[in-house]
CSV table of C-alpha atoms in Angstrom, one decimal:
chain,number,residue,atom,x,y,z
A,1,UNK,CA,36.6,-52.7,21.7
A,2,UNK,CA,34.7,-55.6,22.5
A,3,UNK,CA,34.2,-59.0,20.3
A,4,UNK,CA,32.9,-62.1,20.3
A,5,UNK,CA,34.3,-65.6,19.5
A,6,UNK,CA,31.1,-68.0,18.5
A,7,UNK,CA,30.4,-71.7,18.7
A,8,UNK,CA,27.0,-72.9,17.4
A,9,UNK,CA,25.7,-75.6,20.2
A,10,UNK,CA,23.4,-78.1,18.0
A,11,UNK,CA,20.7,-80.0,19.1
A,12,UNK,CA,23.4,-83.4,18.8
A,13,UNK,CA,26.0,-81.6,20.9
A,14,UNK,CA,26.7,-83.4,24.3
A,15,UNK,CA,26.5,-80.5,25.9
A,16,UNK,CA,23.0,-79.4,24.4
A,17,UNK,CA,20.8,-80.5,27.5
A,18,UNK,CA,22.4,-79.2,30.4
A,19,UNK,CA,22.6,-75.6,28.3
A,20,UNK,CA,19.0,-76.5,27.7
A,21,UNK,CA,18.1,-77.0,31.1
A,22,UNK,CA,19.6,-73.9,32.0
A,23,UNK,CA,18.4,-71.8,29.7
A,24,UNK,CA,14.9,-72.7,31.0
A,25,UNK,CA,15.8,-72.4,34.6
A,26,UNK,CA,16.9,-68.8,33.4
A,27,UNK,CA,13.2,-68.0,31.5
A,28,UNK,CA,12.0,-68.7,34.4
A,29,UNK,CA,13.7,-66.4,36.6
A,30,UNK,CA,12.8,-64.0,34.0
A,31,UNK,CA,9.4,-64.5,34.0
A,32,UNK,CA,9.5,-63.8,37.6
A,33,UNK,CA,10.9,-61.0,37.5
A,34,UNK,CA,9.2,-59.5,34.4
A,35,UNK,CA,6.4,-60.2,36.8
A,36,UNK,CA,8.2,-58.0,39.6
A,37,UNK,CA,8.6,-55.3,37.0
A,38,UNK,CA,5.0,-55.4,35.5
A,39,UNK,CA,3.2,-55.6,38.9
A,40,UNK,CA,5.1,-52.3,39.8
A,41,UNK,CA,5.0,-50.6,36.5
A,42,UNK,CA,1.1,-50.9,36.4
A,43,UNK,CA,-0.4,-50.8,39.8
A,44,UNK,CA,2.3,-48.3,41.2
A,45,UNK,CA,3.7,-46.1,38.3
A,46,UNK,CA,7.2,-47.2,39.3
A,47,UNK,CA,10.3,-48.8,38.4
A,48,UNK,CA,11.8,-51.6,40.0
A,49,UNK,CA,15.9,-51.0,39.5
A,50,UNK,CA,18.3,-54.1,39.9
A,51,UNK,CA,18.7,-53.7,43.6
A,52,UNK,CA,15.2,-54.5,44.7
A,53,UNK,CA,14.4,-56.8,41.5
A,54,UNK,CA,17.7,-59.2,43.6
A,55,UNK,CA,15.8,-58.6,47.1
A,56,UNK,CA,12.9,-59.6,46.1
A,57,UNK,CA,14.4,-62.6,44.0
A,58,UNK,CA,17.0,-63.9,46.1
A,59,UNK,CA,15.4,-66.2,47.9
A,60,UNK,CA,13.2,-67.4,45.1
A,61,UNK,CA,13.2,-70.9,43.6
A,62,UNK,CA,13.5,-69.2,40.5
A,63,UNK,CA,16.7,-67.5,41.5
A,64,UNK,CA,18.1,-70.5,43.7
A,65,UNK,CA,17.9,-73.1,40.6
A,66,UNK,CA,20.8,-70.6,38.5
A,67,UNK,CA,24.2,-70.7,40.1
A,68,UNK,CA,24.7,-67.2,41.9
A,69,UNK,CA,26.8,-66.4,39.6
A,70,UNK,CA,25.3,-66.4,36.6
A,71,UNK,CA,21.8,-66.0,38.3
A,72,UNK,CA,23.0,-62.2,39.4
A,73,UNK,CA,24.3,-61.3,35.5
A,74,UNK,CA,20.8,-62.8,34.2
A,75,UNK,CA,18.9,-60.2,36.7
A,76,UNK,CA,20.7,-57.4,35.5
A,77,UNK,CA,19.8,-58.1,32.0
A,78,UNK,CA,15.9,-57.8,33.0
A,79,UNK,CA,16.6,-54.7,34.5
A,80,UNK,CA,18.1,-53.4,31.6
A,81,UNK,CA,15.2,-54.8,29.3
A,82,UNK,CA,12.5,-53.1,31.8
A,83,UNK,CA,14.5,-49.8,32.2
A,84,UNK,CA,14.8,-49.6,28.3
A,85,UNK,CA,10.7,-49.7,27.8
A,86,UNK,CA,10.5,-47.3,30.3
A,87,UNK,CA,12.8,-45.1,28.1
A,88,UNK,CA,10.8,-45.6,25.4
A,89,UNK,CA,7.6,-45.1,26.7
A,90,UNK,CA,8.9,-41.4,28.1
A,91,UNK,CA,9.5,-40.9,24.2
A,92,UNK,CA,6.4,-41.7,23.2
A,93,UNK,CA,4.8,-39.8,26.1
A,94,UNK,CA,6.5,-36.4,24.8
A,95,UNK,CA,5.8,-36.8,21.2
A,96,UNK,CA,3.6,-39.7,19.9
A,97,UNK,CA,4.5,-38.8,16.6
A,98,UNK,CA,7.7,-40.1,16.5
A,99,UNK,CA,6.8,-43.6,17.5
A,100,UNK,CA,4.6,-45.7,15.4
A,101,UNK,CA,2.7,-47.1,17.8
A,102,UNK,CA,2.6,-47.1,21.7
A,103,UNK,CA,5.2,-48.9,23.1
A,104,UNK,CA,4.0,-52.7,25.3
A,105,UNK,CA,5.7,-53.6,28.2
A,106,UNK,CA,7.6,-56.7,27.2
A,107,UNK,CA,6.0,-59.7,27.6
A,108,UNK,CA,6.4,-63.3,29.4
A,109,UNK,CA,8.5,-66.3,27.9
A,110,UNK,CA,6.3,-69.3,27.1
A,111,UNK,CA,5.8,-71.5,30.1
A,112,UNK,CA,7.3,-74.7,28.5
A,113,UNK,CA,9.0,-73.7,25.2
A,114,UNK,CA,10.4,-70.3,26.3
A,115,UNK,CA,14.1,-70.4,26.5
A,116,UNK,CA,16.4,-67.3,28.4
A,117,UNK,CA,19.9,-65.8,27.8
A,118,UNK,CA,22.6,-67.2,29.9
A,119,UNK,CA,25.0,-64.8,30.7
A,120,UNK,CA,28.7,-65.8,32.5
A,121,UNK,CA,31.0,-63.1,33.7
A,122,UNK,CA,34.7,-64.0,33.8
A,123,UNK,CA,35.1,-64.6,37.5
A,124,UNK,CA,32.2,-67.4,36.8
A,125,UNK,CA,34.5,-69.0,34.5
A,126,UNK,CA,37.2,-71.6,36.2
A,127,UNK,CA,40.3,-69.4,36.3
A,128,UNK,CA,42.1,-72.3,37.2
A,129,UNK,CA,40.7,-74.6,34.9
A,130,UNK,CA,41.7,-72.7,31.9
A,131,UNK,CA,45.5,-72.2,32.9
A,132,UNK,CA,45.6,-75.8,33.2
A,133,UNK,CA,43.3,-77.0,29.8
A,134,UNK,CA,43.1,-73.8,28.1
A,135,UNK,CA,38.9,-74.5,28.4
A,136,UNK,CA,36.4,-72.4,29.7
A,137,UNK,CA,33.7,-74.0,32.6
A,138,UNK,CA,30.7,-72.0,33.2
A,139,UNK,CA,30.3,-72.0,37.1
A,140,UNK,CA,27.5,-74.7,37.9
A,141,UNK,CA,27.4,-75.7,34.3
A,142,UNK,CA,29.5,-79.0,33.6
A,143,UNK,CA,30.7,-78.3,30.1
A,144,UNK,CA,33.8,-77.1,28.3
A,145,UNK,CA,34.2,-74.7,26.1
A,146,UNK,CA,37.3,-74.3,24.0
A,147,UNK,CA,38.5,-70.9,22.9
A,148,UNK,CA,41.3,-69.3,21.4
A,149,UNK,CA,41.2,-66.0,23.4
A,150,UNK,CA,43.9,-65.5,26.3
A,151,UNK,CA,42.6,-65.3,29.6
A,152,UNK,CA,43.6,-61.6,30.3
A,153,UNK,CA,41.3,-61.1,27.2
A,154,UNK,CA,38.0,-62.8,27.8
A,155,UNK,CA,35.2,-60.3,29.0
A,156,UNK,CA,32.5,-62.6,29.6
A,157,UNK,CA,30.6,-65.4,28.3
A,158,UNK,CA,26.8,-65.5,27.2
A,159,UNK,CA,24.7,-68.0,25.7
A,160,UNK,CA,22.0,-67.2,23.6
A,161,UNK,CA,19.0,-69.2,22.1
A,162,UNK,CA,18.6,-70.2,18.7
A,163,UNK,CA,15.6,-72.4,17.1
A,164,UNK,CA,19.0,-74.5,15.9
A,165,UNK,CA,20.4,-74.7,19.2
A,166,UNK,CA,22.6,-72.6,21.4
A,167,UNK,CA,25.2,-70.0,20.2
A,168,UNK,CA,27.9,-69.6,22.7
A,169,UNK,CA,29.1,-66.5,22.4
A,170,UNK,CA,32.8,-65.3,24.6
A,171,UNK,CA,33.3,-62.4,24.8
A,172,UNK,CA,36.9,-61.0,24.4
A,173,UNK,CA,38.2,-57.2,24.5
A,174,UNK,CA,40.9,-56.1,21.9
A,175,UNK,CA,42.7,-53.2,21.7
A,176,UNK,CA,42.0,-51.0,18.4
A,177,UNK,CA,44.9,-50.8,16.3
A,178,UNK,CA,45.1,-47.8,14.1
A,179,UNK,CA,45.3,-48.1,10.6
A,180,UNK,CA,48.5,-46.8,8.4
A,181,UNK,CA,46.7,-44.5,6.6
A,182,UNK,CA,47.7,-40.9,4.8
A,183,UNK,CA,45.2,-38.3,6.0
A,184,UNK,CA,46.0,-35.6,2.7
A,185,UNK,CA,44.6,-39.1,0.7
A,186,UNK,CA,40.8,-39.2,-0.2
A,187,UNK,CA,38.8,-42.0,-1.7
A,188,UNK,CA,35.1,-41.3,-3.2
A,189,UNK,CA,32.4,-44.1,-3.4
A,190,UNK,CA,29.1,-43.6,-5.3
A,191,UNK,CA,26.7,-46.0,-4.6
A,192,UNK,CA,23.9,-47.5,-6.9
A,193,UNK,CA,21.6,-50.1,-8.7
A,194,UNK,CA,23.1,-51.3,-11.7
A,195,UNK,CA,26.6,-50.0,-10.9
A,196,UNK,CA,26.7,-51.1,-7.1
A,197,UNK,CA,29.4,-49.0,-6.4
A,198,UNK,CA,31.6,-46.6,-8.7
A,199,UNK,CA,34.8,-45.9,-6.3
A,200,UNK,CA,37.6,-43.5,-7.2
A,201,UNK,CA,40.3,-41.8,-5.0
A,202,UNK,CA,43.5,-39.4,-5.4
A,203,UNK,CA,45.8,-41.8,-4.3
A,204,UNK,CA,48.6,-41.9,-6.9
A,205,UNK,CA,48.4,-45.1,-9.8
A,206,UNK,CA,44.8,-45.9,-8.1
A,207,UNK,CA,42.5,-47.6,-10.7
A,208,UNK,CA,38.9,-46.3,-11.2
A,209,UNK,CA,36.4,-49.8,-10.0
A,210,UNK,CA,33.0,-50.1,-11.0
A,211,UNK,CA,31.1,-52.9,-8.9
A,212,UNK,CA,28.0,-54.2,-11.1
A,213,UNK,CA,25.3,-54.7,-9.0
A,214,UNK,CA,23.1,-56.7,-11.7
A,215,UNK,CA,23.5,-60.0,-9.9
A,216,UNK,CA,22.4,-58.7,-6.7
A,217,UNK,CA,19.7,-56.5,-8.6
A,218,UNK,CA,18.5,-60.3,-10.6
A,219,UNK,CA,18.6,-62.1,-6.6
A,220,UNK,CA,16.9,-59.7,-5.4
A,221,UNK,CA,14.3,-59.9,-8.1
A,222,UNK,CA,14.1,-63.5,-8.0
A,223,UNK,CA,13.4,-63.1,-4.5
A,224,UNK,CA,10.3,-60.9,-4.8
A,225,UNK,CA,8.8,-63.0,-7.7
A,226,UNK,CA,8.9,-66.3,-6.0
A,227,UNK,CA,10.3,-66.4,-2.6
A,228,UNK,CA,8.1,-63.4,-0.7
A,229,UNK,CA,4.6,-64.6,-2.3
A,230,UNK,CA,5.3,-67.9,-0.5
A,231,UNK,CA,6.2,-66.4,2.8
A,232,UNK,CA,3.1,-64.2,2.6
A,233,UNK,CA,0.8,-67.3,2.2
């Protein structure tokens, strides 16, 4: 299975501008090719897949102002965004019904705020670098990025927007281990309101638990009666 080790980039970081440069260098490459997909979506019925979205790019300014390697990941992940609308749209074609509105063809990043995902796979990532200082170095982005996961383990490495910042997100795989469990063994949980959860089981000298939910029931509450109204204006 796949998880993910994060690190919350703040505004104050060093290394906060040149993920903030790059970020924007990738909404734009995604605005160009949103504009690839769109254009062919409307005018010709059609679906651009990765292949021609990267001709068509390649040469771009757009394209040219990621490093190749992270500029080709990036791409991918419009594809997937366009073919999963496209998916959608099918459903909603078939049975209108089970969609609650029609679907829109995703839209463009603003032109000066928008920010993109930055996504690193792990032969963009300074092999040799990280045997000798144990730190990840996105290619063509000059910042380190200290981890805990072992080489042989690191999948990839993404960085996402935030209205805080940047979260840095590496991706790691790990091997499931089972858990020692007895299969002839049952446990039973009832779920409610005032008793959040009442959970019993067969399992020999197991105690009954009852989980009040009254505090969560008195937050949630609170919530509605002065929080929300705010919110709504």
């Amino acid at each position: 299975m796949q998880l993910v080790e994060r690190h919350l980039i703040r505004h104050q970081d060093a290394r906060f501008a040149v993920i903030d440069r790059a970020a924007f260098a990738s909404k734009n490459l995604y605005n160009q090719a949103n504009y690839q997909i769109r254009q062919a979506f409307i005018h010709e019925g059609t679906y651009l897949p990765y292949a021609a979205i990267f001709h068509r790019l390649k040469h771009h300014e757009a394209y040219c102002a990621l490093p190749r390697k992270s500029a080709m990941p990036s791409s991918f992940n419009f594809t997937t965004i366009g073919a999963a609308f496209l998916r959608v749209m099918e459903a909603y074609r078939e049975d209108p019904s089970a969609i609650t509105g029609r679907p829109k063809i995703p839209g463009y990043q603003d032109k000066t705020k928008g920010r993109f995902l930055l996504i690193y796979e792990k032969k963009a990532l300074g092999k040799r670098v990280f045997k000798r200082t144990g730190k990840l170095v996105p290619s063509g982005l000059p910042i380190e990025i200290a981890t805990q996961i072992t080489w042989e383990a690191i999948a990839q490495v993404r960085i996402v927007p935030r209205a805080d910042g940047y979260m840095l997100e590496v991706v790691y795989e790990q091997e499931i281990q089972p858990a020692a469990v007895t299969s002839q063994l049952r446990v039973a949980v009832d779920v409610g309101v005032n008793v959040l959860a009442a959970i019993t089981s067969d399992k020999p000298g197991f105690v009954p638990r009852l989980v009040s939910g009254k505090p969560l029931k008195s937050l949630n509450q609170c919530y509605v009666r002065s929080v929300q109204p705010k919110l709504a204006g």
